[in-house]
PDB file of C-alpha atoms in Angstrom:
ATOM      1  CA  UNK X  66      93.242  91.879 121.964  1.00  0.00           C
ATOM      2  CA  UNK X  67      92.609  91.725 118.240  1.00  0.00           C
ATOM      3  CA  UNK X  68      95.856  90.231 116.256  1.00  0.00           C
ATOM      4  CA  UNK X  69      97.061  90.212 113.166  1.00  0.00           C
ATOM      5  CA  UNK X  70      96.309  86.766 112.290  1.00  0.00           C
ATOM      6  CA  UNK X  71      92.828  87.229 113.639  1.00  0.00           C
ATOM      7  CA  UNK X  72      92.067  89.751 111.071  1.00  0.00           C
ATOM      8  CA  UNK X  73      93.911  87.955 108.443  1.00  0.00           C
ATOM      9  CA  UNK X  74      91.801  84.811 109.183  1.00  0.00           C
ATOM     10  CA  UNK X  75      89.991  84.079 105.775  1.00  0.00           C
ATOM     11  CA  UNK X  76      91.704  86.320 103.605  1.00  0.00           C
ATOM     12  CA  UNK X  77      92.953  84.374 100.459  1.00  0.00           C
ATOM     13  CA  UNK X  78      94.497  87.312  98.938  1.00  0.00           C
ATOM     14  CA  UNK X  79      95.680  90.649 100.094  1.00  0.00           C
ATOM     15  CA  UNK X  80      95.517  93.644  97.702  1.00  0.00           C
ATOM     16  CA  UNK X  81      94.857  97.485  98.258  1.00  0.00           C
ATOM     17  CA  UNK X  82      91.099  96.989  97.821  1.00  0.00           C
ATOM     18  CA  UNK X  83      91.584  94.139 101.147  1.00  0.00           C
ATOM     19  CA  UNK X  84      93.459  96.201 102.844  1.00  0.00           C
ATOM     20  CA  UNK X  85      91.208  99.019 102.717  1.00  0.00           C
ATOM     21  CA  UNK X  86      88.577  96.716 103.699  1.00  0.00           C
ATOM     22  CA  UNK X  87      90.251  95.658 106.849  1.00  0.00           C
ATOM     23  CA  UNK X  88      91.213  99.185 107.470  1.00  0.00           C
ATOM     24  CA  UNK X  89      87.400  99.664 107.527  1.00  0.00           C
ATOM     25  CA  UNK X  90      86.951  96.817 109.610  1.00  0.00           C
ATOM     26  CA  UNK X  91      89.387  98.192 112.688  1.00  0.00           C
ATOM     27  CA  UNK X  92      87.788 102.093 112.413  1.00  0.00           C
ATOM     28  CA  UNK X  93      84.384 100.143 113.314  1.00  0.00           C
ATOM     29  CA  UNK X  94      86.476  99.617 116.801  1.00  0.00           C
ATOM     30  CA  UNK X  95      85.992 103.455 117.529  1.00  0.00           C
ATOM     31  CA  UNK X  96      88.824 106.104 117.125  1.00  0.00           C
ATOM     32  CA  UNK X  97      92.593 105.368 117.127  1.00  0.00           C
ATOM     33  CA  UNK X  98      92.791 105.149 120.875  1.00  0.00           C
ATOM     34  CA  UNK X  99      90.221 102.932 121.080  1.00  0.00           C
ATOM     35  CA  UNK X 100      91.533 100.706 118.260  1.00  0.00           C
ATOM     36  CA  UNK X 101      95.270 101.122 120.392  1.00  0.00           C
ATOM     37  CA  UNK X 102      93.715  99.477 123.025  1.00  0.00           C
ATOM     38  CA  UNK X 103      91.651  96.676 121.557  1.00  0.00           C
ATOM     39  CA  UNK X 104      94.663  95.387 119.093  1.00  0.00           C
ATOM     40  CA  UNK X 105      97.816  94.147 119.076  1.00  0.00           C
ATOM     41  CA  UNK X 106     100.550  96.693 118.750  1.00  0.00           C
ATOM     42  CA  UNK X 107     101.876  95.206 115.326  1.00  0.00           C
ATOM     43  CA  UNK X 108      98.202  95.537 114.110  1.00  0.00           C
ATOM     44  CA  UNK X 109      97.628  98.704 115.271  1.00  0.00           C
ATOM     45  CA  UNK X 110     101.239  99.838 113.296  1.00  0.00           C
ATOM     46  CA  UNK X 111      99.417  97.854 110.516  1.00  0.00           C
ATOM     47  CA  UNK X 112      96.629 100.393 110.677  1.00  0.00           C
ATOM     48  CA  UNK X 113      98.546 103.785 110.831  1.00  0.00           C
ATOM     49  CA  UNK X 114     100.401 102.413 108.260  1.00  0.00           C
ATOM     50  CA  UNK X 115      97.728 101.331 106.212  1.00  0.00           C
ATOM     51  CA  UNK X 116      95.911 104.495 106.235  1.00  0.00           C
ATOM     52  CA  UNK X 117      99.320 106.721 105.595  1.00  0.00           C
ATOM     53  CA  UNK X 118     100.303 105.004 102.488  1.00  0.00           C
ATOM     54  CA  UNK X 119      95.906 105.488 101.306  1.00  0.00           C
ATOM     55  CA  UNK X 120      95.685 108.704 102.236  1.00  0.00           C
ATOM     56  CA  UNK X 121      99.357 110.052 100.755  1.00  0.00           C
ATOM     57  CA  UNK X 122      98.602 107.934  97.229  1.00  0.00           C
ATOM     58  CA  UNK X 123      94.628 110.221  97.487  1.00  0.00           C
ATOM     59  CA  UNK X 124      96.296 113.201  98.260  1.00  0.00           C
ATOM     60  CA  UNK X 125      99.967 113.322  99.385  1.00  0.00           C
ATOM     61  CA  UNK X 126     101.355 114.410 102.807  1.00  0.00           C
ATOM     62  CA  UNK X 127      99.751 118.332 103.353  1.00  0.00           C
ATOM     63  CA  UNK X 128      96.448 115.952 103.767  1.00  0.00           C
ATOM     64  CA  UNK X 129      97.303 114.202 106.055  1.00  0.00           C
ATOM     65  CA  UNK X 130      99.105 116.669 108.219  1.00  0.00           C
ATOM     66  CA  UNK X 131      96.062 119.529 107.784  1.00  0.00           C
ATOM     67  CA  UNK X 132      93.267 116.648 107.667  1.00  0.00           C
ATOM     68  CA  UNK X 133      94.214 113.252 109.224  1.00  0.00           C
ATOM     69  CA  UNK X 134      95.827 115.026 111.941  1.00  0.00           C
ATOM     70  CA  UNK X 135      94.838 111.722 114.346  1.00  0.00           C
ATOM     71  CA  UNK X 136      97.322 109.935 112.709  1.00  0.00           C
ATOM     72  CA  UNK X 137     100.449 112.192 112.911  1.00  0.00           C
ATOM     73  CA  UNK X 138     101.700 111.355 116.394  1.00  0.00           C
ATOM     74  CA  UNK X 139     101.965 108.261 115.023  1.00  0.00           C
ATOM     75  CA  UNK X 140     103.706 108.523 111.603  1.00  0.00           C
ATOM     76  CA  UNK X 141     107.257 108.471 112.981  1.00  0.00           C
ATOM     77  CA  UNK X 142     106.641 105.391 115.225  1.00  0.00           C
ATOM     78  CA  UNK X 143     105.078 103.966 111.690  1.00  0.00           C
ATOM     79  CA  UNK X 144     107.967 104.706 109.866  1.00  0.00           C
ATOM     80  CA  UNK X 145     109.962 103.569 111.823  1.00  0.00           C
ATOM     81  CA  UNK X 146     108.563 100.173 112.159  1.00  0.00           C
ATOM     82  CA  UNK X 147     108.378  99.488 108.128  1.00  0.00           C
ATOM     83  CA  UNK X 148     111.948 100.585 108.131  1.00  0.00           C
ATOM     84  CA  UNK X 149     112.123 103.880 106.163  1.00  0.00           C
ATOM     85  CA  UNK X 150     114.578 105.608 107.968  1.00  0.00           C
ATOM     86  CA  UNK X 151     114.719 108.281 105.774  1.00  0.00           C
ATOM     87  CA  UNK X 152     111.341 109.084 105.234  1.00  0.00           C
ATOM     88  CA  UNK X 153     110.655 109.512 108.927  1.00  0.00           C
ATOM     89  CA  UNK X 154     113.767 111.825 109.074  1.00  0.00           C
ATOM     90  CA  UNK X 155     112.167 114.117 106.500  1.00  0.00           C
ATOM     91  CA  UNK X 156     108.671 113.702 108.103  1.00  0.00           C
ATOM     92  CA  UNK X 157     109.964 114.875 111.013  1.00  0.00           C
ATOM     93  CA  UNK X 158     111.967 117.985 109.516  1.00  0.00           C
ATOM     94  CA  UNK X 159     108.042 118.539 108.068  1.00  0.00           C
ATOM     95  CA  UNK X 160     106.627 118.946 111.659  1.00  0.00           C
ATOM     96  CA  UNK X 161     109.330 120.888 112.898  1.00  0.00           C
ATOM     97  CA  UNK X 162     108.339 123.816 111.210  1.00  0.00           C
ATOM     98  CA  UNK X 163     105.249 124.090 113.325  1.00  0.00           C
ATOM     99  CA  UNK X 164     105.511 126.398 116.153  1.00  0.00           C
ATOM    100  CA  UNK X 165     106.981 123.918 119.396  1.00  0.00           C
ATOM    101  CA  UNK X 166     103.635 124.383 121.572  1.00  0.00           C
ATOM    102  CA  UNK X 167     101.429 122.582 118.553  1.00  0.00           C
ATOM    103  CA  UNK X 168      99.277 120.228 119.686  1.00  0.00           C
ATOM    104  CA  UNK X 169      98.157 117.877 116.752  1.00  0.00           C
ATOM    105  CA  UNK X 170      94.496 117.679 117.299  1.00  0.00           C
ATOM    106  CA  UNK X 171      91.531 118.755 115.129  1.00  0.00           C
ATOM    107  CA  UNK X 172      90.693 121.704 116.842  1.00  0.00           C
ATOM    108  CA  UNK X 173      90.470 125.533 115.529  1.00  0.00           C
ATOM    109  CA  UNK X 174      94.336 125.968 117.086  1.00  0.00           C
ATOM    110  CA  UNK X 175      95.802 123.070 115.182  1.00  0.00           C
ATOM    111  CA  UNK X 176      93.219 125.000 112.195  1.00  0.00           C
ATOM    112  CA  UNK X 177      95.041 128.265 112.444  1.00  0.00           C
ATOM    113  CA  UNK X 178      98.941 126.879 112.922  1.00  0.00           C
ATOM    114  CA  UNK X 179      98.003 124.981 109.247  1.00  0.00           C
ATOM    115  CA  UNK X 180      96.677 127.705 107.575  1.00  0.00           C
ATOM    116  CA  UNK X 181      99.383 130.243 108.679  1.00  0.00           C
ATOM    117  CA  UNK X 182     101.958 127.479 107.654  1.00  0.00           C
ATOM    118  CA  UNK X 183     100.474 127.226 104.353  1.00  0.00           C
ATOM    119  CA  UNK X 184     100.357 130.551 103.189  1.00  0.00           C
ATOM    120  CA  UNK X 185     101.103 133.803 104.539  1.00  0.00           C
ATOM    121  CA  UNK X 186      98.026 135.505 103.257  1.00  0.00           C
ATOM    122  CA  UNK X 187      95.583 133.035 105.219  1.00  0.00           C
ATOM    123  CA  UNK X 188      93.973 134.634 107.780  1.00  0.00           C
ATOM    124  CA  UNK X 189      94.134 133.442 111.104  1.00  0.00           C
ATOM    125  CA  UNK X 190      92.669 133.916 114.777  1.00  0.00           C
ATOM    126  CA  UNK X 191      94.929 132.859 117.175  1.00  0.00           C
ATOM    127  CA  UNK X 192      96.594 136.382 119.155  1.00  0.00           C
ATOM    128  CA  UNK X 193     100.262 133.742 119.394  1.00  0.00           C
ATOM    129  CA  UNK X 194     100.546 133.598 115.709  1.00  0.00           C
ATOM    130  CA  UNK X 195      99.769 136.553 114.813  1.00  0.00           C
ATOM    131  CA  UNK X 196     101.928 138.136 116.743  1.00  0.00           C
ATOM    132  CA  UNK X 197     104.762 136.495 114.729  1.00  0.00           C
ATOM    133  CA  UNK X 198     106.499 139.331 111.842  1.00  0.00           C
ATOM    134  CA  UNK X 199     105.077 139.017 108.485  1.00  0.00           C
ATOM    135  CA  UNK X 200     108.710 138.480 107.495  1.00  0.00           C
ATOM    136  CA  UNK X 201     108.856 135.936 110.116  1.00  0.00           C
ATOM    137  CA  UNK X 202     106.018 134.155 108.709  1.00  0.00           C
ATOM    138  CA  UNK X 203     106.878 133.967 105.059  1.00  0.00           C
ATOM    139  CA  UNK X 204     110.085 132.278 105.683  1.00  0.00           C
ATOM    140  CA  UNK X 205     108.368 129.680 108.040  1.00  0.00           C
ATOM    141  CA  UNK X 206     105.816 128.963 105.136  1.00  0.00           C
ATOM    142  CA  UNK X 207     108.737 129.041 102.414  1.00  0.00           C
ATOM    143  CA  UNK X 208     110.575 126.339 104.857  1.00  0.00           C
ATOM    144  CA  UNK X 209     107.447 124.069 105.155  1.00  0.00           C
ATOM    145  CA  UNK X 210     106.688 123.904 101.850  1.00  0.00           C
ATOM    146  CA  UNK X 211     110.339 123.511 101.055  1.00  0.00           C
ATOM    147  CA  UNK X 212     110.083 120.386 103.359  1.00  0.00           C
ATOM    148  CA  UNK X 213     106.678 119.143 102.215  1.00  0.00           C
ATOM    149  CA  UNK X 214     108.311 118.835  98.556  1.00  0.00           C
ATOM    150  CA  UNK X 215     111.432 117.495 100.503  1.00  0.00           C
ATOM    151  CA  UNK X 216     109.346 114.601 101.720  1.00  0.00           C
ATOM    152  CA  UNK X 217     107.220 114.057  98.617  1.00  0.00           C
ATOM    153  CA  UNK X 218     110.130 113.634  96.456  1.00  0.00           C
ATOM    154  CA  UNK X 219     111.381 110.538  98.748  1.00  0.00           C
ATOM    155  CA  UNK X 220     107.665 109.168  98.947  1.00  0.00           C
ATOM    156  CA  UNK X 221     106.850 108.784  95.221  1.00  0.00           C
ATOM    157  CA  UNK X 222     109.230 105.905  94.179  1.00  0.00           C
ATOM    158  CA  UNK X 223     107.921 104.050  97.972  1.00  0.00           C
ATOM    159  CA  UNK X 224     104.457 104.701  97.687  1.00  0.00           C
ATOM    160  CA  UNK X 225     103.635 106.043  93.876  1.00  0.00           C
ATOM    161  CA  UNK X 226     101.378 103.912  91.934  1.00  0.00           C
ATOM    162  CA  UNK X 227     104.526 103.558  89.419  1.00  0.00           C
ATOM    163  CA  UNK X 228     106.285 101.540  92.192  1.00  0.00           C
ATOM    164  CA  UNK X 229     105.897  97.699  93.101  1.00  0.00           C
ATOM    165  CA  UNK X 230     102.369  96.641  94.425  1.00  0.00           C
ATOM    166  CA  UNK X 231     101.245  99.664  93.250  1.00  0.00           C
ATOM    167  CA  UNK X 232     102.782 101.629  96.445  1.00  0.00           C
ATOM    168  CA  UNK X 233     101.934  98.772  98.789  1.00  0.00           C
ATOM    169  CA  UNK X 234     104.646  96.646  98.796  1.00  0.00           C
ATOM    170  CA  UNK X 235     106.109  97.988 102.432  1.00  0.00           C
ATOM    171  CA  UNK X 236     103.012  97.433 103.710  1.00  0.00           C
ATOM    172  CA  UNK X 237     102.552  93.680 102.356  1.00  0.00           C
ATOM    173  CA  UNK X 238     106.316  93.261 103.754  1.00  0.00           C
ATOM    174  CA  UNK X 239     105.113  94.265 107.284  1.00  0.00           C
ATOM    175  CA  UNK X 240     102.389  92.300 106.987  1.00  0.00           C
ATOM    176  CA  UNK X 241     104.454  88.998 105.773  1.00  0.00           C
ATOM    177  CA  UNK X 242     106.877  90.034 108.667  1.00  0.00           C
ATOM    178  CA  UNK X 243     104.532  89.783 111.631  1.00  0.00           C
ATOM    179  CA  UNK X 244     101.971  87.400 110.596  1.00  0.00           C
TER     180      UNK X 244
END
């Protein structure tokens, strides 16, 4: 199993640009189960972590919900780990506004629960869904973007560029934590 200190080895200084490169470097192991089971856990927390704070500073958490979906059954577990309580709280008021039988995979399902949680004028295929009230519907997509803001708003000072390490800080702590 890959470690930590393996994939540190050589590094003289870690930045977002290096830790986007070693990102890189553990994706070349296959997909996130693969990379599960050829790392260490604390590396493989390194990763999901790693590639939640990127993605959220590209394009904030409705991305990586609707379009990093592999990485969402791990998010709490992440959050947990790097100690933001709070954040995971919120995250996880965020996916319980899905419907309870979501499964979080890229598939034309998960496709259709995102698009009729983002706006209740999306069109959508699946019979389940839209058999759910109109009514129905607009509150669910008022609540999830209510909670998508919710969790934004308690991201920004973590992760914003504005903040220390230019949002990476948490990361560089879990890093100096487990090496």
């Amino acid at each position: 199993m890959l470690t930590l200190q393996e994939l540190l080895n050589g590094v003289k200084c870690l930045d977002e640009n290096t830790l986007a490169e070693l990102s890189d470097k553990l994706w070349e192991l296959g997909t996130l189960d693969d990379i599960k089971e050829k790392v260490t856990p604390e590396l493989f927390t390194l990763h999901i972590c790693m590639n939640m704070v990127g993605n959220w500073q590209c394009d904030g958490w409705w991305y990586i919900i609707c379009e990093q979906v592999k990485l969402v059954p791990f998010i709490p577990e992440a959050l947990n780990a790097l100690g933001l309580f709070t954040l995971k709280t919120a995250f996880e008021k965020v996916i319980s506004c899905f419907p309870q039988d979501t499964i979080f995979t890229d598939d034309n399902n998960y496709i259709d629960t995102v698009n009729f949680l983002q706006n209740n004028r999306f069109k959508v295929s699946n019979k389940k869904l839209n058999s759910i009230s109109l009514e129905k519907r607009k509150e669910m997509v008022k609540k999830t973007r209510h909670c998508i803001e919710e969790l934004e708003q308690l991201t920004e000072p973590l992760w914003g560029y504005a903040s220390e390490n230019n949002g990476w800080k948490i990361v560089l702590d879990y890093i100096s934590a487990h090496k």
